Amino acid sequence: MMTPMARAATTSDVFNAIAEPQRREILVLLRAGERPVNELAQELGMTQPGASKHLRVLREVGLVRDRKAGKQRLYGLDARGLRPIHEWTGGFERFWNESFDRLDAYVQDLKQARQEE
Amino acid sequence: MMTPMARAATTSDVFNAIAEPQRREILVLLRAGERPVNELAQELGMTQPGASKHLRVLREVGLVRDRKAGKQRLYGLDARGLRPIHEWTGGFERFWNESFDRLDAYVQDLKQARQEE
DNA sequence: TCATCATATGCCCATATCGGCATGCGTCAA
DNA sequence: TTGACGCATGCCGATATGGGCATATGATGA
């Protein structure tokens, strides 16, 4: 029994949403203010459908909000969802600071355990 | 010409590496210190091959280092790669703080543009 | 040299993604 | 009402992933 259950949790969470380079670019652009889809697509060199799809993902995880403005639809940033990521990575801060010492000792070990590979 | 070029950049960058829940769990566990594969697999309830695969991804993006220790292979954290992400998200800090005001004004707009759907 | 333990890989299945393209849908102006 | 514009969707093709399982590889101790 048991369907092979390919891929586990993936879509629909902020970590995944910002794993895509173009989506990160969209977010950066939106810091300057709301923008209609076409403008975003043009400024980022992507097709309109392409922009719409990425915007959809961003909207589904709550990183952007949209509102109608005439024929256009303006997308705006809602960065609150990035905070958890900032905090999660922040939980490793002391480690990347310690890194010098730790890596140094680490490298020593490596030199002695030179039977590597 | 131009091969359809399906998926764009994905693997091999830190953003993608931490987009996987189990890989994030591994990183968290490693904050307590180096661990052999089997131990990680057990503590996280995954199979040994599964753990090895996730560790490989983490190693390829530089988030973990490994060294031999007898029959085992100890994996250790190298959090330096998380710093760029922490900083990238930090670039949005003023936005999630402003959020209250901005969203408030935003909601007003929405209420008036109630022809939404 | 030979079992045995600890890992890494290879392979297959099922699915998730991305991009490109065509098309549907809603809005506005003539 | 009609046509153009702006955007969202649907569909297809190519590929990346994840998990499960079997097996190759490396290292250790008898």
XYZ file of C-alpha atoms (C1' of nucleotides) in Angstrom:
294
model
C 0.000 0.000 0.000
C 1.055 3.551 0.543
C 1.338 5.703 -2.499
C 5.016 6.480 -3.021
C 4.342 9.915 -1.668
C 6.897 11.621 -3.835
C 7.717 15.102 -2.779
C 6.960 16.247 0.736
C 5.825 19.692 1.832
C 7.053 22.249 -0.608
C 4.788 24.795 -2.109
C 2.848 27.329 -0.199
C 5.334 28.269 2.392
C 7.462 31.376 2.463
C 10.769 29.546 2.416
C 9.849 27.995 -0.874
C 8.423 31.198 -2.280
C 11.680 33.066 -1.885
C 13.761 30.160 -3.134
C 13.015 31.394 -6.634
C 15.386 34.156 -7.785
C 12.825 36.006 -9.854
C 10.376 36.078 -7.009
C 13.024 37.621 -4.814
C 13.583 40.244 -7.484
C 9.901 41.036 -7.507
C 9.904 41.551 -3.771
C 12.890 43.863 -3.980
C 11.241 45.898 -6.681
C 8.076 46.217 -4.672
C 9.937 47.902 -1.845
C 9.741 50.983 -4.015
C 5.984 50.815 -4.005
C 3.026 49.206 -5.701
C 3.341 48.201 -9.317
C 1.083 46.814 -12.011
C 1.917 43.407 -13.466
C 3.104 44.598 -16.840
C 5.510 47.035 -15.334
C 7.011 44.352 -13.138
C 7.280 41.978 -16.050
C 9.020 44.587 -18.143
C 11.435 45.750 -15.497
C 12.416 42.194 -14.692
C 12.523 40.992 -18.254
C 9.878 38.338 -17.942
C 6.685 37.651 -19.824
C 3.387 38.843 -18.438
C 2.137 35.309 -17.747
C 5.420 34.577 -16.084
C 5.106 37.551 -13.797
C 1.508 36.689 -12.988
C 2.454 33.183 -11.982
C 5.212 34.270 -9.665
C 2.956 36.919 -8.207
C 0.386 34.284 -7.550
C 2.807 32.224 -5.525
C 3.863 35.292 -3.586
C 0.244 36.184 -2.974
C -0.615 32.703 -1.764
C 2.043 32.829 0.909
C 1.019 36.349 1.791
C 4.109 38.220 0.721
C 2.224 40.503 -1.635
C -1.239 41.979 -1.731
C -3.083 43.125 -4.778
C -5.811 45.590 -5.472
C -7.544 46.710 -8.557
C -6.847 50.053 -10.083
C -8.843 50.494 -13.237
C -7.803 47.961 -15.803
C -4.695 47.271 -13.872
C -4.003 45.312 -10.760
C -1.457 46.787 -8.429
C 0.729 44.495 -6.400
C 2.208 45.697 -3.169
C 4.636 44.273 -0.662
C 3.576 42.739 2.635
C 6.913 41.812 4.131
C 5.613 40.493 7.415
C 6.024 36.952 6.176
C 9.757 37.461 5.810
C 10.187 38.063 9.456
C 10.051 34.390 10.465
C 12.828 33.652 8.021
C 14.896 36.503 9.320
C 14.451 35.155 12.794
C 15.113 31.565 11.866
C 18.410 32.428 10.220
C 19.124 34.763 13.109
C 19.095 31.711 15.317
C 22.385 30.754 13.705
C 24.061 34.072 14.149
C 26.301 33.014 16.963
C 27.482 30.158 14.805
C 28.646 32.177 11.892
C 30.436 34.459 14.286
C 32.102 31.585 16.060
C 33.030 30.198 12.728
C 36.559 31.471 12.686
C 37.584 29.586 15.786
C 35.540 26.552 15.118
C 36.619 26.249 11.529
C 40.174 26.734 12.526
C 40.070 23.849 14.933
C 38.132 22.029 12.324
C 40.763 22.452 9.687
C 43.327 21.085 12.107
C 41.343 17.927 12.481
C 41.110 17.601 8.783
C 44.834 17.939 8.286
C 45.458 15.125 10.688
C 42.726 12.916 9.421
C 44.306 13.158 6.009
C 43.113 9.746 4.980
C 40.181 11.623 3.576
C 39.271 10.433 0.141
C 15.979 27.312 -31.432
C 16.359 27.424 -27.713
C 15.631 24.336 -25.773
C 12.498 24.881 -23.702
C 14.741 25.382 -20.712
C 12.186 24.245 -18.216
C 13.100 25.073 -14.686
C 15.496 27.918 -14.052
C 18.090 28.171 -11.308
C 17.043 25.998 -8.421
C 19.405 23.576 -6.830
C 22.735 24.435 -5.395
C 21.966 27.677 -3.737
C 21.341 28.203 -0.064
C 17.843 29.591 -0.500
C 16.783 26.363 -2.104
C 18.645 24.207 0.373
C 16.716 25.604 3.318
C 13.415 25.511 1.486
C 13.154 21.877 2.516
C 11.727 21.408 6.038
C 13.782 18.363 6.868
C 16.974 20.062 5.840
C 16.157 22.923 8.174
C 15.640 20.406 10.948
C 19.031 18.934 10.270
C 20.654 22.332 10.552
C 18.905 23.014 13.825
C 20.022 19.693 15.237
C 23.585 20.354 14.209
C 23.707 23.472 16.319
C 24.182 21.087 19.224
C 27.307 19.719 17.629
C 28.583 17.235 15.100
C 26.584 14.116 14.459
C 26.955 10.933 12.437
C 24.417 10.236 9.699
C 22.587 7.431 11.423
C 22.026 9.459 14.508
C 20.605 12.320 12.505
C 18.378 9.974 10.568
C 17.059 8.428 13.735
C 16.461 11.635 15.613
C 14.617 13.107 12.666
C 12.729 9.986 11.789
C 14.069 9.548 8.321
C 15.812 6.708 6.567
C 19.580 6.624 6.317
C 19.565 7.156 2.544
C 17.169 10.009 3.037
C 19.416 11.693 5.537
C 22.448 11.186 3.323
C 20.716 12.830 0.409
C 19.668 15.875 2.343
C 23.127 16.116 3.850
C 24.581 16.042 0.396
C 22.533 19.011 -0.676
C 23.525 20.885 2.453
C 27.155 20.015 1.866
C 27.047 21.167 -1.731
C 25.853 24.596 -0.735
C 28.363 24.698 2.081
C 26.020 24.663 5.044
C 27.556 21.565 6.550
C 31.018 20.059 6.599
C 31.858 16.444 7.112
C 34.849 14.590 8.381
C 35.575 10.998 8.921
C 35.627 9.503 12.347
C 36.307 5.833 12.143
C 33.560 4.086 10.313
C 31.351 7.053 10.754
C 31.195 10.375 9.061
C 30.450 13.301 11.279
C 28.518 16.205 9.902
C 28.918 19.620 11.400
C 27.298 22.979 10.880
C 28.888 25.783 8.900
C 26.308 28.497 9.234
C 28.165 31.164 7.357
C 26.014 30.555 4.310
C 22.918 31.548 6.225
C 24.179 35.017 6.772
C 23.316 36.281 3.289
C 19.753 35.143 3.787
C 19.558 36.797 7.143
C 20.767 39.990 5.557
C 18.522 39.743 2.547
C 15.420 39.371 4.677
C 16.785 42.071 6.954
C 16.519 44.419 4.019
C 12.768 44.244 4.498
C 12.748 44.942 8.177
C 11.526 48.483 7.909
C 8.653 47.222 5.838
C 7.300 44.751 8.295
C 7.559 47.391 10.960
C 5.781 49.956 8.864
C 3.208 47.368 8.077
C 0.663 48.518 10.552
C 0.319 51.964 9.083
C 0.734 50.908 5.523
C -1.667 48.061 5.768
C -4.124 50.261 7.498
C -4.129 52.752 4.697
C -4.127 49.823 2.387
C -7.216 48.316 3.861
C -8.971 51.644 3.432
C -8.264 51.541 -0.251
C -9.603 48.072 -0.440
C -12.822 48.996 1.247
C -13.447 51.717 -1.263
C -12.433 49.697 -4.239
C -15.027 47.150 -3.204
C -15.757 46.092 -6.707
C -13.230 43.418 -5.986
C -14.702 40.162 -7.036
C 40.986 -11.963 3.606
C 36.341 -11.786 5.239
C 32.100 -10.554 7.554
C 30.036 -6.309 9.311
C 28.875 -1.709 10.175
C 28.156 3.171 8.325
C 27.320 5.754 4.282
C 26.748 7.038 -0.348
C 24.574 6.023 -4.834
C 21.724 4.483 -8.408
C 17.148 3.637 -10.050
C 12.193 4.088 -10.244
C 7.807 6.279 -9.232
C 4.854 10.195 -8.575
C 4.669 14.815 -8.464
C 6.017 19.636 -8.337
C 7.877 23.394 -11.091
C 9.138 26.741 -14.819
C 8.742 28.697 -19.071
C 6.273 29.457 -23.433
C 1.968 30.058 -25.793
C -2.852 30.610 -26.552
C -6.891 31.920 -24.618
C -10.452 33.274 -21.206
C -12.256 37.158 -18.490
C -13.071 41.671 -16.769
C -12.680 46.778 -17.487
C -12.741 50.971 -19.998
C -13.503 54.004 -23.818
C -15.519 55.045 -28.208
C -22.078 46.763 -27.988
C -17.548 46.420 -29.586
C -12.632 46.460 -29.572
C -8.350 47.107 -27.102
C -5.919 46.590 -23.014
C -4.274 44.189 -18.673
C -4.019 40.138 -16.309
C -5.095 35.316 -14.963
C -5.359 30.499 -16.438
C -4.967 26.319 -18.779
C -2.141 23.164 -21.186
C 2.233 21.160 -22.770
C 7.083 19.983 -22.622
C 11.356 19.257 -20.087
C 13.264 18.646 -15.844
C 14.068 18.828 -10.880
C 12.822 16.566 -6.535
C 11.802 13.384 -2.661
C 11.039 9.062 -0.922
C 11.641 4.013 -0.956
C 14.616 0.177 -1.892
C 18.586 -2.368 -3.269
C 23.190 -2.147 -3.734
C 27.949 -0.286 -4.241
C 31.821 1.571 -1.377
C 34.803 2.417 2.418
C 36.584 1.241 6.842
C 37.116 -1.776 10.904
C 38.029 -5.762 13.492
C 38.403 -10.823 13.780
